[in-house]
Short mmCIF file of C-alpha atoms in Angstrom, two decimals:
data_model
loop_
_atom_site.label_atom_id
_atom_site.label_comp_id
_atom_site.label_asym_id
_atom_site.label_seq_id
_atom_site.Cartn_x
_atom_site.Cartn_y
_atom_site.Cartn_z
CA MET A 13 -28.57 175.17 161.24
CA MET A 14 -25.86 177.65 162.93
CA PHE A 15 -25.73 181.31 161.55
CA TYR A 16 -21.99 181.71 161.04
CA HIS A 17 -22.49 185.26 160.22
CA GLU A 18 -23.13 185.68 163.98
CA LEU A 19 -20.27 183.55 165.26
CA VAL A 20 -17.40 185.73 166.13
CA MET A 21 -14.06 183.78 167.39
CA HIS A 22 -10.85 185.49 168.06
CA ASN A 23 -12.19 188.63 166.37
CA ARG A 24 -13.36 186.50 163.35
CA ILE A 25 -16.59 186.47 161.64
CA VAL A 26 -16.66 183.41 159.68
CA SER A 27 -18.53 184.56 156.78
CA LEU A 28 -16.21 187.56 156.36
CA ASP A 29 -13.46 185.12 156.56
CA LEU A 30 -15.11 183.49 153.57
CA GLY A 31 -15.02 186.91 151.85
CA ARG A 32 -11.47 187.13 152.37
CA TRP A 33 -10.60 183.81 150.67
CA PHE A 34 -13.12 184.96 147.94
CA PHE A 35 -11.45 188.27 147.35
CA ALA A 36 -7.81 186.93 147.82
CA PHE A 37 -8.64 184.59 144.72
CA LEU A 38 -10.05 187.30 142.62
CA ILE A 39 -6.80 189.51 143.32
CA VAL A 40 -4.43 186.82 142.16
CA SER A 41 -6.87 186.96 139.00
CA LEU A 42 -5.94 190.29 138.38
CA HIS A 43 -2.26 189.57 138.22
CA MET A 44 -2.08 186.29 136.06
CA PRO A 45 -4.32 184.57 133.45
CA MET A 46 -7.42 182.68 134.14
CA TRP A 47 -10.19 181.09 132.13
CA LYS A 48 -13.02 183.69 131.50
CA SER A 49 -11.32 186.24 134.09
CA PHE A 50 -13.16 188.93 132.10
CA TRP A 51 -16.44 187.97 133.80
CA LEU A 52 -14.87 188.15 136.96
CA TYR A 53 -12.83 191.45 136.45
CA PRO A 54 -15.79 193.82 138.23
CA LEU A 55 -15.72 191.74 141.51
CA ALA A 56 -11.75 191.55 141.42
CA ARG A 57 -11.56 195.10 141.46
CA CYS A 58 -13.40 195.15 144.91
CA GLY A 59 -10.72 192.90 146.36
CA VAL A 60 -8.74 195.92 147.67
CA PRO A 61 -11.46 197.97 148.67
CA PHE A 62 -12.94 194.79 150.81
CA PHE A 63 -9.51 194.27 152.42
CA PHE A 64 -9.26 197.99 153.51
CA MET A 65 -12.92 198.07 154.47
CA LEU A 66 -12.52 194.95 156.67
CA THR A 67 -9.76 196.71 158.42
CA GLY A 68 -11.92 199.88 159.23
CA PHE A 69 -14.89 197.24 160.28
CA PHE A 70 -12.79 195.69 163.07
CA LEU A 71 -11.51 199.05 164.24
CA ALA A 72 -14.90 200.77 164.14
CA GLU A 73 -14.77 201.11 167.96
CA ALA A 74 -11.19 201.58 168.34
CA ASP A 75 -9.48 204.52 170.20
CA GLU A 76 -6.50 206.43 169.23
CA LYS A 77 -4.23 204.07 171.00
CA LYS A 78 -5.45 201.03 169.38
CA MET A 79 -5.27 202.44 165.82
CA TRP A 80 -1.77 203.72 166.47
CA ALA A 81 -0.75 200.16 167.49
CA SER A 82 -2.47 198.79 164.52
CA ALA A 83 -0.46 201.19 162.35
CA LYS A 84 2.88 200.19 163.89
CA LYS A 85 1.95 196.45 163.28
CA TRP A 86 1.12 197.10 159.50
CA PHE A 87 4.39 199.06 158.92
CA ARG A 88 6.44 196.44 160.82
CA LEU A 89 4.89 193.79 158.26
CA TRP A 90 5.79 196.20 155.43
CA LEU A 91 9.29 196.54 156.50
CA ALA A 92 9.78 192.83 157.11
CA TYR A 93 8.60 191.93 153.95
CA THR A 94 10.19 194.61 152.04
CA VAL A 95 13.66 193.42 153.36
CA VAL A 96 12.75 189.88 152.38
CA PHE A 97 11.50 190.87 149.03
CA LEU A 98 14.63 193.00 148.49
CA PHE A 99 16.95 189.99 149.47
CA VAL A 100 15.22 187.50 147.24
CA GLY A 101 14.89 189.76 144.26
CA THR A 102 18.73 190.55 144.44
CA VAL A 103 19.58 186.94 144.89
CA CYS A 104 17.26 185.96 141.84
CA ASP A 105 18.57 188.93 139.67
CA PHE A 106 22.22 187.57 140.63
CA ILE A 107 21.41 184.29 139.62
CA LEU A 108 19.79 185.22 136.48
CA ASP A 109 22.75 187.79 135.38
CA GLU A 110 20.21 190.69 135.55
CA VAL A 111 21.90 192.73 138.09
CA LYS A 112 20.88 196.43 138.43
CA SER A 113 21.35 199.39 140.49
CA TRP A 114 19.46 201.14 143.07
CA THR A 115 18.87 204.75 142.03
CA ILE A 116 17.49 207.75 143.78
CA ARG A 117 14.22 207.41 142.09
CA ASP A 118 13.87 204.04 143.61
CA THR A 119 14.53 205.52 147.04
CA ILE A 120 11.72 208.25 146.38
CA GLN A 121 9.17 205.60 145.22
CA LEU A 122 9.65 203.61 148.19
CA LEU A 123 9.09 206.39 150.38
CA LEU A 124 5.95 207.86 148.57
CA SER A 125 4.14 204.67 147.81
CA GLY A 126 6.07 201.76 149.76
CA ASN A 127 7.11 200.06 146.67
CA ASN A 128 9.43 200.58 143.76
CA SER A 129 10.68 199.01 140.63
CA PHE A 130 14.01 197.62 141.90
CA ILE A 131 12.07 195.47 144.43
CA ASP A 132 8.97 194.73 142.07
CA GLU A 133 10.26 194.31 138.67
CA HIS A 134 12.35 191.37 137.43
CA ASN A 135 13.33 190.37 133.95
CA LEU A 136 13.09 186.70 132.98
CA GLU A 137 13.19 185.33 129.36
CA GLY A 138 12.45 188.77 127.86
CA ARG A 139 9.44 189.55 130.02
CA VAL A 140 9.31 191.79 133.23
CA TYR A 141 7.48 190.05 136.05
CA GLY A 142 5.88 192.18 139.03
CA VAL A 143 6.65 190.19 142.20
CA SER A 144 5.61 192.77 144.91
CA SER A 145 2.02 193.90 146.29
CA LEU A 146 3.64 195.71 149.54
CA TRP A 147 1.98 198.89 148.53
CA PHE A 148 -0.94 197.51 150.18
CA LEU A 149 0.46 197.22 153.88
CA TYR A 150 2.32 200.78 153.38
CA ALA A 151 -1.04 202.45 152.50
CA GLY A 152 -3.08 200.75 154.97
CA GLY A 153 -0.36 201.85 157.75
CA GLY A 154 -0.42 205.38 156.38
CA GLY A 155 -4.38 205.24 156.59
CA LEU A 156 -4.23 204.07 160.27
CA ILE A 157 -1.75 206.65 161.42
CA PHE A 158 -4.35 209.28 159.73
CA PHE A 159 -7.19 207.74 161.52
CA SER A 160 -5.44 207.45 164.72
CA ARG A 161 -5.20 211.28 164.76
CA THR A 162 -8.61 212.14 163.38
CA CYS A 163 -10.73 209.39 165.15
CA SER A 164 -12.31 212.19 167.27
CA PHE A 165 -13.74 213.73 164.05
CA PHE A 166 -15.64 210.87 162.63
CA ASN A 167 -19.04 211.94 163.14
CA LYS A 168 -18.36 215.58 161.94
CA THR A 169 -20.05 216.84 158.75
CA TRP A 170 -16.94 218.30 157.32
CA PHE A 171 -14.82 214.96 157.88
CA LYS A 172 -17.46 213.08 156.10
CA ILE A 173 -17.29 215.47 153.26
CA LEU A 174 -13.73 215.07 153.19
CA MET A 175 -13.78 211.15 153.01
CA VAL A 176 -16.39 211.26 150.09
CA ALA A 177 -13.88 213.69 148.42
CA MET A 178 -10.99 211.45 148.77
CA LEU A 179 -13.07 208.61 147.61
CA PHE A 180 -13.84 210.31 144.06
CA SER A 181 -10.50 212.00 143.80
CA GLY A 182 -9.03 209.20 142.05
CA LEU A 183 -11.86 209.12 139.86
CA VAL A 184 -11.82 212.68 138.89
CA LEU A 185 -8.18 212.46 138.14
CA ASN A 186 -8.57 209.26 135.80
CA TYR A 187 -12.12 209.99 134.44
CA ILE A 188 -12.26 213.96 134.20
CA CYS A 189 -8.41 214.94 133.97
CA ARG A 190 -7.36 211.75 132.16
CA ILE A 191 -4.16 211.43 133.86
CA HIS A 192 -2.18 208.83 135.84
CA TYR A 193 -1.65 209.69 139.30
CA ASN A 194 1.54 208.34 141.32
CA ASP A 195 1.08 205.16 143.23
CA GLY A 196 1.70 206.90 146.58
CA PHE A 197 -1.81 208.80 145.99
CA ARG A 198 -3.57 205.51 146.65
CA LEU A 199 -3.16 206.24 150.38
CA VAL A 200 -5.62 209.17 149.67
CA CYS A 201 -8.09 207.56 147.14
CA MET A 202 -8.12 203.90 148.31
CA SER A 203 -6.80 203.31 151.78
CA ILE A 204 -8.25 206.14 153.95
CA PRO A 205 -11.61 206.20 152.23
CA PHE A 206 -12.41 202.73 151.94
CA MET A 207 -11.05 202.07 155.66
CA TYR A 208 -13.33 204.90 156.77
CA LEU A 209 -16.45 203.16 154.65
CA GLY A 210 -15.39 199.86 156.75
CA ILE A 211 -15.67 201.88 160.16
CA CYS A 212 -19.03 203.31 159.34
CA VAL A 213 -20.23 199.71 158.35
CA GLY A 214 -18.96 198.73 161.72
CA LYS A 215 -20.60 201.30 163.76
CA GLU A 216 -23.90 200.47 161.86
CA LYS A 217 -23.27 196.67 161.99
CA GLN A 218 -26.74 195.78 164.04
CA ARG A 219 -28.64 197.74 161.30
CA ILE A 220 -26.93 196.19 158.42
CA LEU A 221 -27.31 192.66 159.75
CA SER A 222 -31.30 193.15 159.49
CA PHE A 223 -30.94 193.86 155.91
CA ASN A 224 -32.59 191.25 153.75
CA ILE A 225 -29.59 189.32 151.78
CA GLN A 226 -31.76 188.65 148.72
CA LYS A 227 -32.23 192.34 148.13
CA ILE A 228 -28.47 192.90 148.63
CA LEU A 229 -27.84 190.10 145.98
CA ILE A 230 -30.21 191.79 143.82
CA GLY A 231 -28.12 195.17 144.13
CA VAL A 232 -25.02 193.30 143.40
CA VAL A 233 -26.31 191.85 140.22
CA LEU A 234 -27.79 195.24 139.10
CA VAL A 235 -24.38 196.99 139.86
CA MET A 236 -22.44 194.14 138.14
CA PHE A 237 -24.53 194.98 134.91
CA PHE A 238 -23.57 198.50 134.97
CA SER A 239 -19.87 197.67 135.78
CA PHE A 240 -19.62 195.85 132.55
CA LEU A 241 -21.45 198.81 130.54
CA GLU A 242 -18.49 200.92 132.29
CA LEU A 243 -15.74 198.64 131.10
CA SER A 244 -17.11 198.95 127.75
CA PHE A 245 -17.13 202.50 127.86
CA VAL A 246 -13.62 202.93 129.45
CA ASN A 247 -12.19 200.57 126.79
CA LEU A 248 -14.14 202.36 123.92
CA VAL A 249 -12.78 206.06 124.94
CA HIS A 250 -9.47 204.93 126.36
CA ILE A 251 -9.84 206.44 129.86
CA PRO A 252 -6.88 205.60 132.01
CA VAL A 253 -8.48 203.87 135.18
CA GLN A 254 -5.98 202.83 137.49
CA ASN A 255 -7.21 201.01 140.76
CA CYS A 256 -11.22 201.97 141.12
CA TYR A 257 -13.90 202.26 138.77
CA ILE A 258 -17.24 204.04 139.45
CA THR A 259 -18.97 201.23 140.07
CA THR A 260 -16.32 199.54 142.09
CA ILE A 261 -17.53 201.88 145.29
CA PRO A 262 -21.04 200.79 145.31
CA LEU A 263 -20.09 196.99 144.49
CA SER A 264 -17.60 196.91 147.29
CA LEU A 265 -20.07 198.13 149.83
CA LEU A 266 -22.94 195.82 148.68
CA LEU A 267 -20.45 192.69 148.49
CA PHE A 268 -19.30 193.49 151.88
CA MET A 269 -22.80 193.72 153.32
CA PHE A 270 -23.42 190.36 151.53
CA PHE A 271 -20.71 188.63 153.09
CA LEU A 272 -21.37 190.31 156.63
CA ASN A 273 -25.07 188.79 156.24
CA LEU A 274 -24.13 185.68 154.82
CA ARG A 275 -25.25 182.62 156.44
CA ILE A 276 -23.26 179.31 156.14
CA ASN A 277 -22.81 176.09 157.67
CA VAL A 278 -20.58 173.66 156.04
CA PHE A 279 -18.26 176.10 154.34
CA GLY A 280 -18.13 178.06 157.60
CA LYS A 281 -16.49 174.54 159.41
CA ILE A 282 -13.91 174.55 156.50
CA VAL A 283 -12.85 178.05 156.81
CA GLN A 284 -12.42 177.77 160.46
CA MET A 285 -9.80 175.39 159.67
CA PHE A 286 -7.58 177.95 157.88
CA SER A 287 -5.91 180.88 159.70
CA HIS A 288 -7.34 183.98 158.30
CA LYS A 289 -3.72 185.55 157.97
CA SER A 290 -3.08 183.02 155.17
CA THR A 291 -5.38 185.40 153.00
CA MET A 292 -2.55 187.73 153.47
CA ASP A 293 0.06 185.18 152.40
CA VAL A 294 -1.73 185.08 149.40
CA PHE A 295 -2.04 188.50 148.79
CA ILE A 296 1.82 188.98 149.55
CA TRP A 297 3.42 186.01 147.94
CA HIS A 298 1.29 185.37 144.82
CA ARG A 299 3.09 187.28 142.47
CA MET A 300 6.42 186.12 143.63
CA CYS A 301 5.10 182.54 143.67
CA LEU A 302 4.48 183.06 139.76
CA TYR A 303 7.95 184.42 139.23
CA PHE A 304 9.49 181.40 141.04
CA LEU A 305 7.48 178.99 138.84
CA ALA A 306 8.73 180.77 135.79
CA MET A 307 12.28 180.56 136.98
CA ALA A 308 11.67 176.71 137.31
CA SER A 309 10.41 176.77 133.40
CA ILE A 310 6.73 175.98 134.76
CA HIS A 311 4.35 178.04 132.79
CA PRO A 312 0.55 177.01 133.88
CA GLY A 313 -0.93 179.56 131.40
CA LYS A 314 -4.52 180.07 131.73
CA ASN A 315 -4.52 177.81 135.07
CA SER A 316 -2.12 180.28 136.70
CA THR A 317 -4.53 181.80 139.00
CA ILE A 318 -5.96 178.56 140.30
CA ILE A 319 -2.42 176.88 140.74
CA VAL A 320 -0.76 179.69 142.40
CA PHE A 321 -3.80 180.49 144.81
CA PHE A 322 -3.89 176.95 145.92
CA LEU A 323 -0.24 176.63 146.24
CA ILE A 324 0.15 179.52 148.36
CA ALA A 325 -2.82 178.57 150.45
CA MET A 326 -1.58 174.97 151.07
CA VAL A 327 2.06 176.22 152.05
CA SER A 328 0.63 178.90 154.61
CA PHE A 329 -1.81 176.22 155.96
CA PHE A 330 0.91 173.81 156.97
CA VAL A 331 3.85 176.54 157.83
CA ARG A 332 1.21 178.22 159.93
CA LYS A 333 -0.04 174.85 161.67
CA ILE A 334 3.55 173.82 162.32
CA PHE A 335 4.49 177.20 163.92
CA LYS A 336 1.62 177.17 165.92
CA ARG A 337 2.47 173.85 167.58
CA VAL A 338 6.10 174.86 168.16
#
């Protein structure tokens, strides 16, 4: 048997690629109906942290120059997709006679969070559809700029304390202050701290690979149990949780360690057939895809997650294969 968690091809660790697909699917389930999605909800909430950690993991040994180059790549992607989504959304609104005007508030929202209601929200048959998840690229680029300027401080005690404070800042605002923070704050409470967590895992990779995967899995199950208790408590007392629950932090770390240590054979060969960039296509296009289906009067209902996920994955697979050959 081949241990695919040790196989690195073109900066790809196949077990982590499997994790990409797993969490891409779960992120889709957060935004549209699926059978029994409640039981997957704690795992789905770890999707965005996983992708931020993955970025940090592969940049664990990067210098300032490489961090800066990665940041520019993320912002170029964000800008390109923003233009595409702006154009497509405007055309759709025109077709549906739902024309709206760009406001100063939209400009401020875009600068703060990388997204706004003009690009994201579209009316169709009395329902508002959100179509954009581009804040992830904006916050990721911002996080990489931050690290490109602070990478020399990674091992400093004060910097580690700062990262912990950032990690829990969103929880403090939601759980203690009971307030909603602006979406732009996700740079502080999501992007930067989870990227740093990934960097720490990357620096301790060899040590983590020696962990017993059965014990990691037991940890995942235990934290999942407390996650459902937390969900019940949050719903009972109406805490305005936005992006991250308390148990999301340890669960995200344990799941990342699980996939890093995972040994796979048959699935590894299947995963290698797909470009890992296709998971980003799923992340970016899944909400727009549901909107397109609704425009075509196709309403998959509780099958939406499965249909949208496989539809985008297949289109991405064939398009990337074609462009690779050209």
